[in-house]
Amino acid sequence: QVQLVESGGGLVQAGGSLRLSCAASGSIFSIYAMGWYRQAPGKQRELVATITSGGNTNYADSVKGRFTISRDNAKNTVYLQMNSLKPEDTAVYYCNANRVAGVLLYDYWGQGTQVTVSS
């Protein structure tokens, strides 16, 4: 079992920056792939960025060059640095931890943190 707690959301003007944090507890953090997803009102949840246990990263096209995902295994924390924010980045951002063990998928979600970008 993994517990995830996001923080760092808030209100920011377009062009500004925020850094989201996701603190994990309850299991061996380093073996999990981590990700950030977001859900805007009336839209489906979408992938923002992921980072594997080995540190490989992947980004949605809409955030490439603006967002950076990173992890600190010593602190059991994954980060999302968001720069050059746009109003369309407004959403609830969710942290995800997952790993596959044989035929089992372990998949955990945080409660979400609101990011609002004003124009």
PDB file of C-alpha atoms in Angstrom:
ATOM      1  CA  GLN A   1       0.000   0.000   0.000  1.00  0.00           C
ATOM      2  CA  VAL A   2       1.217   3.486  -0.911  1.00  0.00           C
ATOM      3  CA  GLN A   3      -0.157   6.754   0.361  1.00  0.00           C
ATOM      4  CA  LEU A   4       0.368   9.831  -1.796  1.00  0.00           C
ATOM      5  CA  VAL A   5      -0.052  13.438  -0.688  1.00  0.00           C
ATOM      6  CA  GLU A   6       0.224  16.262  -3.201  1.00  0.00           C
ATOM      7  CA  SER A   7       1.030  19.869  -2.376  1.00  0.00           C
ATOM      8  CA  GLY A   8       2.095  23.052  -4.098  1.00  0.00           C
ATOM      9  CA  GLY A   9      -0.980  23.918  -6.095  1.00  0.00           C
ATOM     10  CA  GLY A  10      -2.474  27.380  -6.155  1.00  0.00           C
ATOM     11  CA  LEU A  11      -3.394  30.399  -8.213  1.00  0.00           C
ATOM     12  CA  VAL A  12      -0.815  31.884 -10.557  1.00  0.00           C
ATOM     13  CA  GLN A  13      -0.853  34.312 -13.453  1.00  0.00           C
ATOM     14  CA  ALA A  14      -0.158  33.171 -16.980  1.00  0.00           C
ATOM     15  CA  GLY A  15       3.575  32.937 -17.577  1.00  0.00           C
ATOM     16  CA  GLY A  16       4.250  32.120 -13.945  1.00  0.00           C
ATOM     17  CA  SER A  17       5.632  29.010 -12.301  1.00  0.00           C
ATOM     18  CA  LEU A  18       4.602  26.475  -9.689  1.00  0.00           C
ATOM     19  CA  ARG A  19       6.250  23.384  -8.271  1.00  0.00           C
ATOM     20  CA  LEU A  20       4.071  20.487  -7.227  1.00  0.00           C
ATOM     21  CA  SER A  21       5.286  17.889  -4.760  1.00  0.00           C
ATOM     22  CA  CYS A  22       3.991  14.420  -4.062  1.00  0.00           C
ATOM     23  CA  ALA A  23       5.158  12.735  -0.884  1.00  0.00           C
ATOM     24  CA  ALA A  24       4.828   8.959  -0.759  1.00  0.00           C
ATOM     25  CA  SER A  25       4.720   6.666   2.220  1.00  0.00           C
ATOM     26  CA  GLY A  26       3.961   3.071   3.026  1.00  0.00           C
ATOM     27  CA  SER A  27       6.150   1.155   0.638  1.00  0.00           C
ATOM     28  CA  ILE A  28       9.466   1.161  -1.173  1.00  0.00           C
ATOM     29  CA  PHE A  29       9.192   4.369  -3.171  1.00  0.00           C
ATOM     30  CA  SER A  30      12.144   3.749  -5.473  1.00  0.00           C
ATOM     31  CA  ILE A  31      10.607   0.712  -7.185  1.00  0.00           C
ATOM     32  CA  TYR A  32       7.530   2.581  -8.347  1.00  0.00           C
ATOM     33  CA  ALA A  33       7.024   4.460 -11.565  1.00  0.00           C
ATOM     34  CA  MET A  34       5.550   7.849 -10.757  1.00  0.00           C
ATOM     35  CA  GLY A  35       3.391  10.175 -12.735  1.00  0.00           C
ATOM     36  CA  TRP A  36       1.424  13.380 -12.763  1.00  0.00           C
ATOM     37  CA  TYR A  37      -2.006  13.533 -14.357  1.00  0.00           C
ATOM     38  CA  ARG A  38      -4.532  16.320 -14.551  1.00  0.00           C
ATOM     39  CA  GLN A  39      -8.255  16.735 -14.979  1.00  0.00           C
ATOM     40  CA  ALA A  40      -9.918  19.933 -16.062  1.00  0.00           C
ATOM     41  CA  PRO A  41     -13.649  20.538 -15.498  1.00  0.00           C
ATOM     42  CA  GLY A  42     -15.707  18.564 -17.970  1.00  0.00           C
ATOM     43  CA  LYS A  43     -12.702  16.735 -19.362  1.00  0.00           C
ATOM     44  CA  GLN A  44     -11.142  13.338 -18.894  1.00  0.00           C
ATOM     45  CA  ARG A  45      -8.058  12.839 -16.766  1.00  0.00           C
ATOM     46  CA  GLU A  46      -4.942  13.076 -18.918  1.00  0.00           C
ATOM     47  CA  LEU A  47      -1.295  12.220 -18.540  1.00  0.00           C
ATOM     48  CA  VAL A  48       1.051  15.124 -17.893  1.00  0.00           C
ATOM     49  CA  ALA A  49       4.404  13.465 -17.186  1.00  0.00           C
ATOM     50  CA  THR A  50       5.838  10.201 -15.938  1.00  0.00           C
ATOM     51  CA  ILE A  51       9.154   9.057 -14.540  1.00  0.00           C
ATOM     52  CA  THR A  52      10.239   5.446 -14.234  1.00  0.00           C
ATOM     53  CA  SER A  53      12.050   3.898 -11.299  1.00  0.00           C
ATOM     54  CA  GLY A  54      15.206   4.280 -13.395  1.00  0.00           C
ATOM     55  CA  GLY A  55      14.616   7.966 -14.038  1.00  0.00           C
ATOM     56  CA  ASN A  56      13.367   7.883 -17.624  1.00  0.00           C
ATOM     57  CA  THR A  57      10.813  10.603 -18.291  1.00  0.00           C
ATOM     58  CA  ASN A  58       7.899  11.087 -20.644  1.00  0.00           C
ATOM     59  CA  TYR A  59       5.774  14.180 -21.251  1.00  0.00           C
ATOM     60  CA  ALA A  60       2.520  15.105 -22.896  1.00  0.00           C
ATOM     61  CA  ASP A  61       3.140  17.173 -26.017  1.00  0.00           C
ATOM     62  CA  SER A  62       1.228  20.076 -24.487  1.00  0.00           C
ATOM     63  CA  VAL A  63       3.749  20.485 -21.653  1.00  0.00           C
ATOM     64  CA  LYS A  64       7.043  19.539 -23.313  1.00  0.00           C
ATOM     65  CA  GLY A  65       9.657  22.207 -22.768  1.00  0.00           C
ATOM     66  CA  ARG A  66       7.640  23.831 -19.977  1.00  0.00           C
ATOM     67  CA  PHE A  67       7.231  21.143 -17.312  1.00  0.00           C
ATOM     68  CA  THR A  68       9.868  18.969 -15.677  1.00  0.00           C
ATOM     69  CA  ILE A  69       9.225  15.848 -13.621  1.00  0.00           C
ATOM     70  CA  SER A  70      11.838  14.645 -11.163  1.00  0.00           C
ATOM     71  CA  ARG A  71      12.109  12.348  -8.184  1.00  0.00           C
ATOM     72  CA  ASP A  72      14.112  12.223  -4.989  1.00  0.00           C
ATOM     73  CA  ASN A  73      14.137   8.650  -3.756  1.00  0.00           C
ATOM     74  CA  ALA A  74      15.839   9.644  -0.514  1.00  0.00           C
ATOM     75  CA  LYS A  75      12.863  11.877   0.297  1.00  0.00           C
ATOM     76  CA  ASN A  76      10.199   9.589  -1.212  1.00  0.00           C
ATOM     77  CA  THR A  77       9.005  12.545  -3.248  1.00  0.00           C
ATOM     78  CA  VAL A  78       8.247  13.293  -6.881  1.00  0.00           C
ATOM     79  CA  TYR A  79       8.100  16.829  -8.210  1.00  0.00           C
ATOM     80  CA  LEU A  80       6.545  18.621 -11.145  1.00  0.00           C
ATOM     81  CA  GLN A  81       8.158  21.944 -11.996  1.00  0.00           C
ATOM     82  CA  MET A  82       5.754  23.932 -14.129  1.00  0.00           C
ATOM     83  CA  ASN A  83       7.013  27.001 -15.974  1.00  0.00           C
ATOM     84  CA  SER A  84       5.418  29.320 -18.520  1.00  0.00           C
ATOM     85  CA  LEU A  85       2.000  28.338 -17.267  1.00  0.00           C
ATOM     86  CA  LYS A  86      -1.019  28.895 -19.485  1.00  0.00           C
ATOM     87  CA  PRO A  87      -4.712  29.212 -18.618  1.00  0.00           C
ATOM     88  CA  GLU A  88      -5.277  25.845 -20.299  1.00  0.00           C
ATOM     89  CA  ASP A  89      -3.044  24.248 -17.650  1.00  0.00           C
ATOM     90  CA  THR A  90      -5.798  24.918 -15.117  1.00  0.00           C
ATOM     91  CA  ALA A  91      -6.862  21.583 -13.628  1.00  0.00           C
ATOM     92  CA  VAL A  92      -6.694  19.334 -10.608  1.00  0.00           C
ATOM     93  CA  TYR A  93      -3.309  17.627 -10.683  1.00  0.00           C
ATOM     94  CA  TYR A  94      -3.021  14.080  -9.396  1.00  0.00           C
ATOM     95  CA  CYS A  95       0.025  12.069  -8.415  1.00  0.00           C
ATOM     96  CA  ASN A  96       0.192   8.398  -9.374  1.00  0.00           C
ATOM     97  CA  ALA A  97       2.432   5.539  -8.302  1.00  0.00           C
ATOM     98  CA  ASN A  98       2.397   2.200 -10.079  1.00  0.00           C
ATOM     99  CA  ARG A  99       4.350  -0.974 -10.534  1.00  0.00           C
ATOM    100  CA  VAL A 100       3.815  -4.365 -12.084  1.00  0.00           C
ATOM    101  CA  ALA A 101       4.713  -7.496 -10.155  1.00  0.00           C
ATOM    102  CA  GLY A 102       4.077 -10.575 -12.250  1.00  0.00           C
ATOM    103  CA  VAL A 103       0.401 -10.415 -13.226  1.00  0.00           C
ATOM    104  CA  LEU A 104      -0.432  -7.873 -10.547  1.00  0.00           C
ATOM    105  CA  LEU A 105      -0.720  -4.121 -11.108  1.00  0.00           C
ATOM    106  CA  TYR A 106      -0.253  -1.919  -8.086  1.00  0.00           C
ATOM    107  CA  ASP A 107      -1.753   1.501  -8.813  1.00  0.00           C
ATOM    108  CA  TYR A 108      -2.208   4.342  -6.332  1.00  0.00           C
ATOM    109  CA  TRP A 109      -3.518   7.918  -6.559  1.00  0.00           C
ATOM    110  CA  GLY A 110      -3.279  11.012  -4.448  1.00  0.00           C
ATOM    111  CA  GLN A 111      -6.219  13.241  -3.613  1.00  0.00           C
ATOM    112  CA  GLY A 112      -5.233  15.949  -6.089  1.00  0.00           C
ATOM    113  CA  THR A 113      -4.164  19.571  -5.867  1.00  0.00           C
ATOM    114  CA  GLN A 114      -5.807  22.454  -7.704  1.00  0.00           C
ATOM    115  CA  VAL A 115      -3.793  24.562 -10.129  1.00  0.00           C
ATOM    116  CA  THR A 116      -5.463  27.678 -11.484  1.00  0.00           C
ATOM    117  CA  VAL A 117      -3.777  29.865 -14.084  1.00  0.00           C
ATOM    118  CA  SER A 118      -5.342  33.262 -14.679  1.00  0.00           C
ATOM    119  CA  SER A 119      -5.014  35.131 -17.939  1.00  0.00           C
TER     120      SER A 119
END
